[in-house]
Short mmCIF file of C-alpha atoms and ligand atoms in Angstrom, two decimals:
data_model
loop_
_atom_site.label_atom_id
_atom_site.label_comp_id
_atom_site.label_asym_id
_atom_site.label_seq_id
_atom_site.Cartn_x
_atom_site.Cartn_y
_atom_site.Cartn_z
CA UNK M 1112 198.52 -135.06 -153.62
CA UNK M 1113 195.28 -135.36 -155.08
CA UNK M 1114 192.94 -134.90 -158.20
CA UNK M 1115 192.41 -131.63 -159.22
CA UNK M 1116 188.67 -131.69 -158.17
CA UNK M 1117 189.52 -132.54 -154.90
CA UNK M 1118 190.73 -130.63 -151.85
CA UNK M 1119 194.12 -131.42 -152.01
CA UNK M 1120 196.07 -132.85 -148.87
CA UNK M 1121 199.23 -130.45 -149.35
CA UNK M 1122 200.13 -127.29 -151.43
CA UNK M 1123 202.64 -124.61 -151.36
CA UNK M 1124 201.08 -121.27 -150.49
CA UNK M 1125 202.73 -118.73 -152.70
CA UNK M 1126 201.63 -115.35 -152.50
CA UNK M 1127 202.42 -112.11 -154.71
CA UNK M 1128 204.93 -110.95 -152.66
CA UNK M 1129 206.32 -114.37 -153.18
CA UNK M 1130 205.60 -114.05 -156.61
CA UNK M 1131 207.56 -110.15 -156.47
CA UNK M 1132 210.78 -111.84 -154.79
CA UNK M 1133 211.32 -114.44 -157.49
CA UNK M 1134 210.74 -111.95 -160.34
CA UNK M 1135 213.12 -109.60 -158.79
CA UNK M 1136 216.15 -112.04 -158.49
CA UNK M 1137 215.08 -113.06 -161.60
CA UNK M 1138 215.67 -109.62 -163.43
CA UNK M 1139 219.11 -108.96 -161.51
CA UNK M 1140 220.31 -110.94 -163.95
CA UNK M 1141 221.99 -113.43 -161.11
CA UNK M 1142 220.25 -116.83 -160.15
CA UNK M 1143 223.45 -118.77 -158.97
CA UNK M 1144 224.17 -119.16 -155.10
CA UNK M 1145 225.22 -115.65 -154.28
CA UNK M 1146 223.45 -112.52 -152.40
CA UNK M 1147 220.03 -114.28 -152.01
CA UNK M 1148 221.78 -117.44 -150.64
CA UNK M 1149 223.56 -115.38 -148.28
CA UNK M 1150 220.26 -113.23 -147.29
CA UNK M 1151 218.30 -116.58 -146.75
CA UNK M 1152 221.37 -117.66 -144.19
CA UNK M 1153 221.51 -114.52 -142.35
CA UNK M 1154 217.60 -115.05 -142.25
CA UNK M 1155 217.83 -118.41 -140.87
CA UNK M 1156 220.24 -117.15 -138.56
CA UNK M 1157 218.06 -114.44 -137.13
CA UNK M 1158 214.96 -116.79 -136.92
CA UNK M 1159 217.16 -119.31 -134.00
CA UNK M 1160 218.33 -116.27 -132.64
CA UNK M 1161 222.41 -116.30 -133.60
CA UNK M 1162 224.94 -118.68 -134.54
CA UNK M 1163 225.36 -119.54 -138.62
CA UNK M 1164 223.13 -120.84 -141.41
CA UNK M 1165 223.77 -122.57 -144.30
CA UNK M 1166 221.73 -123.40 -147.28
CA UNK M 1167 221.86 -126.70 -148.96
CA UNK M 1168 220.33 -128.30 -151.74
CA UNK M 1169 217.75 -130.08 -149.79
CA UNK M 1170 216.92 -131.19 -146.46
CA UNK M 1171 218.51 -134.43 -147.06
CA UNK M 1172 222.06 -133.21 -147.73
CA UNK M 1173 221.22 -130.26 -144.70
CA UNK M 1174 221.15 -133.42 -142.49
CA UNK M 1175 224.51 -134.54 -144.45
CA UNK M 1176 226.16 -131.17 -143.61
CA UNK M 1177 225.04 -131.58 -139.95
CA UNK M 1178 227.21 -134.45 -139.79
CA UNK M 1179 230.22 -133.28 -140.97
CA UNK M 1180 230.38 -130.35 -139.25
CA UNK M 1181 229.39 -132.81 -135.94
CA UNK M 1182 232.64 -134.17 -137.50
CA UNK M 1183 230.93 -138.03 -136.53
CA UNK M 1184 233.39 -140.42 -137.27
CA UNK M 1185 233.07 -143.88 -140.32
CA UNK M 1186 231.53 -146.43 -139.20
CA UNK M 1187 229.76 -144.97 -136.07
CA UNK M 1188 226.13 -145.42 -135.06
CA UNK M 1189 223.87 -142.16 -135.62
CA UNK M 1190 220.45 -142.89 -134.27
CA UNK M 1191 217.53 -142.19 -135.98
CA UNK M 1192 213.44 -142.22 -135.30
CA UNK M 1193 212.44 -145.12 -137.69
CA UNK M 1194 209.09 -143.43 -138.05
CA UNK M 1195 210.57 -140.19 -140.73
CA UNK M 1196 211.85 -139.42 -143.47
CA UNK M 1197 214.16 -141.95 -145.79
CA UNK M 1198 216.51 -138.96 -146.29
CA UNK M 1199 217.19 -139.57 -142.54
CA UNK M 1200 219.32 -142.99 -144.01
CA UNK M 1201 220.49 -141.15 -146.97
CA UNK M 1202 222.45 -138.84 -145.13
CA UNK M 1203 223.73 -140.88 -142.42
CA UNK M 1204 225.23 -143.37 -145.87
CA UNK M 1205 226.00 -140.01 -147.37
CA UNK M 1206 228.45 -139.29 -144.14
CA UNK M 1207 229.77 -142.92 -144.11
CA UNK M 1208 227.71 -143.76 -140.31
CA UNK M 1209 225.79 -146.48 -139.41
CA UNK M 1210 222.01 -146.20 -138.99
CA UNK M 1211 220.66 -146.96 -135.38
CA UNK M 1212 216.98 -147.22 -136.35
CA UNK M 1213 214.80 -146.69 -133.00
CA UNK M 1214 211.37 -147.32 -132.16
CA UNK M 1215 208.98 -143.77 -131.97
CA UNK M 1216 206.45 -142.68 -129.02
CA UNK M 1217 203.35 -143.78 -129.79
CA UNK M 1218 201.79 -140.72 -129.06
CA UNK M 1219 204.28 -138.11 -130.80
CA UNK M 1220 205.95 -140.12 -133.21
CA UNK M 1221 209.33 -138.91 -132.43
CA UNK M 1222 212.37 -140.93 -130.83
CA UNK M 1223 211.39 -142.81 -128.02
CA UNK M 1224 214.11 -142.43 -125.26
CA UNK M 1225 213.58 -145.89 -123.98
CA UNK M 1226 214.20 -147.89 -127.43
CA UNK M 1227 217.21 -145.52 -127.90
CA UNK M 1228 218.61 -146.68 -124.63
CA UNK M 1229 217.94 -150.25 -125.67
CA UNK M 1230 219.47 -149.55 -129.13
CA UNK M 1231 222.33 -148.20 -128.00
CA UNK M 1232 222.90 -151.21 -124.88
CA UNK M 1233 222.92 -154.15 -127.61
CA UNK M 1234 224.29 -152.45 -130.47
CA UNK M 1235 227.07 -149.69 -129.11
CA UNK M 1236 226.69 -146.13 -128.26
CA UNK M 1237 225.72 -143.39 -130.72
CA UNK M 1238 228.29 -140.57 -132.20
CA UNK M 1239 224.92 -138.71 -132.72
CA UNK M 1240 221.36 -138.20 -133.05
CA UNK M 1241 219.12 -137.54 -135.92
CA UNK M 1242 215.81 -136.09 -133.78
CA UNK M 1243 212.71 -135.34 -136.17
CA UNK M 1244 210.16 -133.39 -133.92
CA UNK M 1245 207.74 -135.50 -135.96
CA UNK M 1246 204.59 -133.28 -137.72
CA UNK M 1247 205.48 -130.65 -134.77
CA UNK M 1248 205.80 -132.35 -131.63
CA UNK M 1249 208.35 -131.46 -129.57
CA UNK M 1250 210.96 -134.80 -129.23
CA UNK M 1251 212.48 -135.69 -125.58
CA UNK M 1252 215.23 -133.76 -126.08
CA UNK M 1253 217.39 -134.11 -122.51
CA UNK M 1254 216.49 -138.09 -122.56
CA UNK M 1255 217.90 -138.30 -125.71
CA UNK M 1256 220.61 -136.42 -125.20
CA UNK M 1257 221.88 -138.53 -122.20
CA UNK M 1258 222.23 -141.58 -124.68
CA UNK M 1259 223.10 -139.88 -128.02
CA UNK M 1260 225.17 -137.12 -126.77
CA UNK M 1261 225.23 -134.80 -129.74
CA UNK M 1262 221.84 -134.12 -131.47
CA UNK M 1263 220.61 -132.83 -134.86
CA UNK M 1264 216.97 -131.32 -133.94
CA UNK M 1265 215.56 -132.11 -137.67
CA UNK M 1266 212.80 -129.02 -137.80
CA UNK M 1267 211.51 -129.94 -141.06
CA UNK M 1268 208.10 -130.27 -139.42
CA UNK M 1269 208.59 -128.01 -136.94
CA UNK M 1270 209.75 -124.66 -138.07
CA UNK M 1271 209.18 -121.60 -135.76
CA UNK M 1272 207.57 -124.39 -132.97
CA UNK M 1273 208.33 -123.18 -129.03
CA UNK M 1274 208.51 -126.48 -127.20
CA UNK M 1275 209.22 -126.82 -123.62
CA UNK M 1276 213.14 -127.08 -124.61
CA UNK M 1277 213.02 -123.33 -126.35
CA UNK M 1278 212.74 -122.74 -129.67
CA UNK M 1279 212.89 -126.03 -132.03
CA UNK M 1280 216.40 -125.90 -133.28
CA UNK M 1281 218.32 -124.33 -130.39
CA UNK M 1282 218.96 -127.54 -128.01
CA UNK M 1283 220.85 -129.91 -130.12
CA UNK M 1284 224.70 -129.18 -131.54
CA UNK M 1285 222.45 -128.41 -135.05
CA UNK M 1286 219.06 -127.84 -136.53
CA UNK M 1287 218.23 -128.61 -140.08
CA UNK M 1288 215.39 -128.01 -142.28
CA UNK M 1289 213.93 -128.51 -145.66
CA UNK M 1290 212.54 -125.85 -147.93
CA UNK M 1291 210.91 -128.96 -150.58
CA UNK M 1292 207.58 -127.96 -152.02
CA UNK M 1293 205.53 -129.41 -149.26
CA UNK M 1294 207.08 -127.89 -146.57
CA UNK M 1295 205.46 -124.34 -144.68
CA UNK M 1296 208.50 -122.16 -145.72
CA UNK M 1297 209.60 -123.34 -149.17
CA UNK M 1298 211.80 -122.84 -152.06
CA UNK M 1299 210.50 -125.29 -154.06
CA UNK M 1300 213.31 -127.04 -153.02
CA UNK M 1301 216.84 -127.03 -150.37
CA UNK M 1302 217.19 -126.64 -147.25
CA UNK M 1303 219.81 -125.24 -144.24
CA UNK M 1304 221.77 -126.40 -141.73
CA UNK M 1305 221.83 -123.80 -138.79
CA UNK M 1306 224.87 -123.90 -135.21
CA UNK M 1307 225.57 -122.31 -132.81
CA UNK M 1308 228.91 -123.42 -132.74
CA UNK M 1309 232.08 -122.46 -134.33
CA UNK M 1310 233.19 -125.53 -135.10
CA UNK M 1311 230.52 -127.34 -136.58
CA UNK M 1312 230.19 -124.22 -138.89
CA UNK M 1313 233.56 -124.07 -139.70
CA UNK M 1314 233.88 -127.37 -140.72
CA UNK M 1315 230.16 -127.50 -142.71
CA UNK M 1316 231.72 -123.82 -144.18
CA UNK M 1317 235.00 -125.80 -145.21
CA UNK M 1318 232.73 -128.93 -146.93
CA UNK M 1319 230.84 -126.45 -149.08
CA UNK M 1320 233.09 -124.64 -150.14
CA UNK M 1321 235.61 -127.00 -150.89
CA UNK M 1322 238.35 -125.29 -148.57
CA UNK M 1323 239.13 -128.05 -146.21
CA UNK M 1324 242.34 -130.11 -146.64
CA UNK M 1325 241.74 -134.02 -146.99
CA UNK M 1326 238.47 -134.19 -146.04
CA UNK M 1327 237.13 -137.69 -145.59
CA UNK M 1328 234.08 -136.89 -147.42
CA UNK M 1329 233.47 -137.07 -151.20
CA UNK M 1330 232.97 -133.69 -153.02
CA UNK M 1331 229.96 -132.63 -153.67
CA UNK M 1332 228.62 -129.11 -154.94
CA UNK M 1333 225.08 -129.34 -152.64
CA UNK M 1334 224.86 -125.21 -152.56
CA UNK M 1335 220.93 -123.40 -153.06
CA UNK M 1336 220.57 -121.39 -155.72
CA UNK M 1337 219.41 -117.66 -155.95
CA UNK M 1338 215.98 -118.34 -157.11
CA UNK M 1339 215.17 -120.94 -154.14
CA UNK M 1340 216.49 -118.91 -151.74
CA UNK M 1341 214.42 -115.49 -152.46
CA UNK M 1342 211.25 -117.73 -152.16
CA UNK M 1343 212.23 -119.55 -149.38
CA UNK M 1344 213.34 -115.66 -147.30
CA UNK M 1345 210.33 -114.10 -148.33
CA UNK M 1346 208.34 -117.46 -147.15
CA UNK M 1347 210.14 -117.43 -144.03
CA UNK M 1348 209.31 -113.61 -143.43
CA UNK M 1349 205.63 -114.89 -143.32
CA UNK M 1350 206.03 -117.81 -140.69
CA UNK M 1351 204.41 -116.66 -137.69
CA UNK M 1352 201.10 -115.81 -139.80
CA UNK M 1353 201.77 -119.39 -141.09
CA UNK M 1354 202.33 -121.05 -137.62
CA UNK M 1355 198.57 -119.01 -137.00
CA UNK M 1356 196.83 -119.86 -139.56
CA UNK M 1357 197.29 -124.20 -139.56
CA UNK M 1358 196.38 -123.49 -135.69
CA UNK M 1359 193.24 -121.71 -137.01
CA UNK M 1360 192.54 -124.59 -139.46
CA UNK M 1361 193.29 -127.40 -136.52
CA UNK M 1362 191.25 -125.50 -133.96
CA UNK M 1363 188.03 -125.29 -136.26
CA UNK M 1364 188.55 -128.90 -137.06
CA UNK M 1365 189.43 -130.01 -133.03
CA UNK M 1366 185.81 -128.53 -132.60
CA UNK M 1367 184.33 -131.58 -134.51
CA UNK M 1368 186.21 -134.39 -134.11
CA UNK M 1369 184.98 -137.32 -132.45
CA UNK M 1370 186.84 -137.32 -129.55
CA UNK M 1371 188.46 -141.04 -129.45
CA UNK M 1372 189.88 -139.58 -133.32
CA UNK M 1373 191.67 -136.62 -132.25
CA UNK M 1374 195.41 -136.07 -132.95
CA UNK M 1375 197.75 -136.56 -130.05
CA UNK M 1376 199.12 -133.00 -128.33
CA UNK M 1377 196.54 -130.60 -129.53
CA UNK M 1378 195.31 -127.42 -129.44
CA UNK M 1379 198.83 -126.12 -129.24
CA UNK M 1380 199.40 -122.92 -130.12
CA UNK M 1381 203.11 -122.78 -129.38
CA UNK M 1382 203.62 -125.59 -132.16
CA UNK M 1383 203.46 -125.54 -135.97
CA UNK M 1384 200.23 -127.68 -136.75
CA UNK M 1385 202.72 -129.63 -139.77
CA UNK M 1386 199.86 -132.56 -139.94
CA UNK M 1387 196.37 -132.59 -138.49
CA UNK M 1388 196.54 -136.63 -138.22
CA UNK M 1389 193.70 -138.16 -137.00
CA UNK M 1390 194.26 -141.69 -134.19
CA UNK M 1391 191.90 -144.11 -136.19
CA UNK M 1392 190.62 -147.02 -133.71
CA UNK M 1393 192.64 -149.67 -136.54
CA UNK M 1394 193.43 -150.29 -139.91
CA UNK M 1395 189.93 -150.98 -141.31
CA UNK M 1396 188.59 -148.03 -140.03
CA UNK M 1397 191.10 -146.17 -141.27
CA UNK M 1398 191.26 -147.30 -145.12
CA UNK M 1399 187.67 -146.81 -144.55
CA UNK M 1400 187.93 -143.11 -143.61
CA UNK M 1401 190.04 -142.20 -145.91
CA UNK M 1402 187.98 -143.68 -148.72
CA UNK M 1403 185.32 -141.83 -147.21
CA UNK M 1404 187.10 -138.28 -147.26
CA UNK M 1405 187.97 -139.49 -150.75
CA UNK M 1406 184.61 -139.77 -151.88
CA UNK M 1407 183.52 -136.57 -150.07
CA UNK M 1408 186.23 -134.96 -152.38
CA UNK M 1409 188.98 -134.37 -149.54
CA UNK M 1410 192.27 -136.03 -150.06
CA UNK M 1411 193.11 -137.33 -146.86
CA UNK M 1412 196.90 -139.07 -146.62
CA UNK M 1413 197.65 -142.40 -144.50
CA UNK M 1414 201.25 -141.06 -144.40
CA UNK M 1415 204.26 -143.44 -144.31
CA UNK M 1416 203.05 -147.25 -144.54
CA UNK M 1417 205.07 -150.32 -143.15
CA UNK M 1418 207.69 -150.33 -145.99
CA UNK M 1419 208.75 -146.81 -146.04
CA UNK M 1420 209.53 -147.40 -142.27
CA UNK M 1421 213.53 -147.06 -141.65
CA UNK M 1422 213.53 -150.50 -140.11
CA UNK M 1423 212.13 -152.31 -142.88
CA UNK M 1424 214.29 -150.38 -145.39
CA UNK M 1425 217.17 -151.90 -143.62
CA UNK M 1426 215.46 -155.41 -143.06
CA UNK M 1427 215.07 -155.10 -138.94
CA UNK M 1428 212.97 -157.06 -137.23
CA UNK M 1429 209.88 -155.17 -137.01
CA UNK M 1430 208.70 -156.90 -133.71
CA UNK M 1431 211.65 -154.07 -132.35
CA UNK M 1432 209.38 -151.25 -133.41
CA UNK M 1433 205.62 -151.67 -132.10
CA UNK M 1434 204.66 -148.18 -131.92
CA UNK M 1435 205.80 -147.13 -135.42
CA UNK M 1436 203.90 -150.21 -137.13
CA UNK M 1437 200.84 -149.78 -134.81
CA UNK M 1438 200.87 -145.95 -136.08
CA UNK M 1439 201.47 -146.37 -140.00
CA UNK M 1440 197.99 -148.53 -139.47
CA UNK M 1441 196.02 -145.86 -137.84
CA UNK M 1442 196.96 -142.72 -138.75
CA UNK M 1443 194.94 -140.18 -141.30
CA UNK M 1444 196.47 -137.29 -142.33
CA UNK M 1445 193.85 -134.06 -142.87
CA UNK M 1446 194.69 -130.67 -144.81
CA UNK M 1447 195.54 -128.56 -142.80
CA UNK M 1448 197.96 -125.90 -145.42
CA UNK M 1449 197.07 -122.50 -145.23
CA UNK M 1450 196.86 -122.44 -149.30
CA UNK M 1451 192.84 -123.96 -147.95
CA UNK M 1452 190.05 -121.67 -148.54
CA UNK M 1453 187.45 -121.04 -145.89
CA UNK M 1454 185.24 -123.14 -147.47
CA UNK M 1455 187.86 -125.92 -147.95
CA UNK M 1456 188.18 -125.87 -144.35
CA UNK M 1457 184.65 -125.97 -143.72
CA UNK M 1458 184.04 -128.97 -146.08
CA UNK M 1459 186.50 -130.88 -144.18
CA UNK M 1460 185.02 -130.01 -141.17
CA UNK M 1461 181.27 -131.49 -142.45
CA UNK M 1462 182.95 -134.68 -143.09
CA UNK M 1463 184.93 -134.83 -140.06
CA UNK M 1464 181.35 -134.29 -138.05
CA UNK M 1465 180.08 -137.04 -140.11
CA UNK M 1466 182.87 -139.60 -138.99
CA UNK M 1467 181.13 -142.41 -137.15
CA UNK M 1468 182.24 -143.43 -133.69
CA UNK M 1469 183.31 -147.42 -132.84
CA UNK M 1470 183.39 -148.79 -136.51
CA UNK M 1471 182.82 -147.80 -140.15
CA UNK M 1472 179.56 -149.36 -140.99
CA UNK M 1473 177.69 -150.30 -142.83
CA UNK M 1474 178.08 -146.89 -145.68
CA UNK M 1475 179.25 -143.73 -144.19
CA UNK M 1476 177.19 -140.36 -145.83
C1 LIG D 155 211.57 -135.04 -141.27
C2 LIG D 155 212.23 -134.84 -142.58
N1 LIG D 155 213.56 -134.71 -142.64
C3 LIG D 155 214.20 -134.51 -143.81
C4 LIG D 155 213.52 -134.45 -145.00
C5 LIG D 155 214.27 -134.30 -146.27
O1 LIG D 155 214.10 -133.08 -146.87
P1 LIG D 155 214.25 -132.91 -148.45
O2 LIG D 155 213.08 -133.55 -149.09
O3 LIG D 155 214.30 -131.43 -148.64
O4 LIG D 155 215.54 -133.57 -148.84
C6 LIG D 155 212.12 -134.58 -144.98
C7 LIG D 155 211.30 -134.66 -146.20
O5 LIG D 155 211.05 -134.05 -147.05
C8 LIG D 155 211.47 -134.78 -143.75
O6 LIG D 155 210.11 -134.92 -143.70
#
């Protein structure tokens, strides 16, 4: 994340009620999944409006749970962005699918309709979905739909967002998200799987708690403990001042940005700002700038870079996915956390001013 000098690129902001929650569970004398676990779900639940929460261990097996209670079948294709997350692959091996890695938009970063369609004409059809509404843009949702047929909306970047669809989460057949350490509500670590639907929850219900009758899928305890969950609830309470705050941050730093830099879909104040990430002309300029913010005591992040693409985890062709390759070149990632003092925000916002237009040369201030 950064030296400890520097302004660092992500932190967890954990206040005293935070701090109050924890403490609390901790004196109950009960820190296995139980009351708090249950509170968090009911939380969850309340936040999309209805239907069922359930809290996992982590995002990644949150995505795993979404498949089995989609109930996809072995060996079938689930589609996902190859611009995210590996945990995307993890859980789709996890569930015993097939990845169908697709090519992102190269203005939102999230699953590009078109490449899906192309995907699923050479390769076979899709049981499913894995939709990131990548660093809180809102993903195509009814294009994608009409090729995948059942989606998982992953909101781990998204939490709390209002796209054009409704609230993040409430299109597909399930919404997941992560409560790791770098995410706006967190435990620390886990995550939840949230449906409106019976029977995905019944079946995710029967896989965690070990009540279904020859299930296909290997055992595995992947419940949230006590602890995680009273940070993550108490986190989640504070959302909206969250989703406020990285707007605040994104507007002040939208106000100096050379305009040929600025991120793709902003100001937005329906969306959680997730990354402030800046469109560098190419590559050079953007080692270049981030060197720069370096030296200016910022830590700026280039994000994913070519290998931790899905595709070239699996070996594709990477001619099959221009927009994700032309993006892990460009991109710069700014703070944008609300942990940021005024002053942090303000020292970003010199060096932002400072960025020079065209190319890097010869020294930047
Ligand atoms: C889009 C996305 N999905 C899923 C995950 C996995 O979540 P976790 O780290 O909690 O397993 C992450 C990363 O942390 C992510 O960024």
């Amino acid at each position: 994340v950064g030296r400890p000098d520097r302004i660092p690129h992500n932190a967890p902001h954990v206040v005293e009620e935070d701090v109050a929650e924890v403490v609390r569970v901790l004196r109950s004398g009960w820190i296995a999944p139980g009351p708090e676990t249950a509170a968090l779900e009911r939380a969850v639940a309340g936040h999309f409006g209805g239907g069922t929460a359930v809290c996992a261990s982590s995002g990644t097996t949150a995505l795993f749970l979404a498949l089995v209670g989609l109930d996809v079948p072995p060996g079938a294709w689930v589609a996902v962005p190859t611009y995210s997350c590996v945990a995307l692959l993890d859980a789709v091996r996890l569930a015993g699918a097939r990845p169908l890695v697709v090519d992102v938009d190269a203005d939102t970063l999230t699953m590009c309709p078109r490449s899906l369609a192309t995907a699923a004409h050479t390769l076979g059809a899709p049981a499913a979905a894995l939709v990131v509404h990548t660093f809180g843009h809102t993903a195509p949702l009814p294009e994608l739909a009409e090729v995948a047929g059942q989606l998982v909306e992953d909101c781990c970047h998204s939490l709390g967002t209002r796209g054009p669809y409704g609230l993040h989460g409430t299109f597909g057949r399930a919404a997941v998200l992560s409560l790791y350490a770098t995410k706006p509500v967190t435990g620390g670590m886990g995550g939840a799987v949230w449906s409106a639907h019976d029977d995905v929850v019944a079946r995710i219900r029967a896989f965690v708690n070990r009540t279904g009758t020859g299930s296909r899928w290997l055992p595995i305890d992947v419940r949230l403990g006590d602890l995680p969950a009273a940070l993550a609830r108490s986190q989640l309470g504070r959302l909206p001042a969250t989703i406020r705050r990285r707007a605040e941050i994104a507007a002040r730093y939208l106000a100096v940005c050379p305009p040929e830099l600025r991120p793709a879909g902003l100001p937005d104040p329906t969306r959680l700002v997730y990354r402030f990430s800046l469109r560098c002309p190419d590559r050079r300029y953007r080692d270049a700038a981030l060197a720069y913010f370096r030296r200016g005591g910022v830590s700026a992040d280039p994000l994913p870079q070519e290998e931790l693409l899905l595709h070239h985890a699996l070996g594709l062709n990477p001619a099959r996915f221009p927009n994700a390759v032309r993006a892990v070149g460009r991109t710069l990632s700014l703070p944008v956390h609300p942990e940021l003092s005024d002053a942090a925000v303000e020292r970003v916002c010199e060096l932002l001013a400072g960025l020079p237009a065209g190319v890097f040369s010869p020294e930047p201030r």
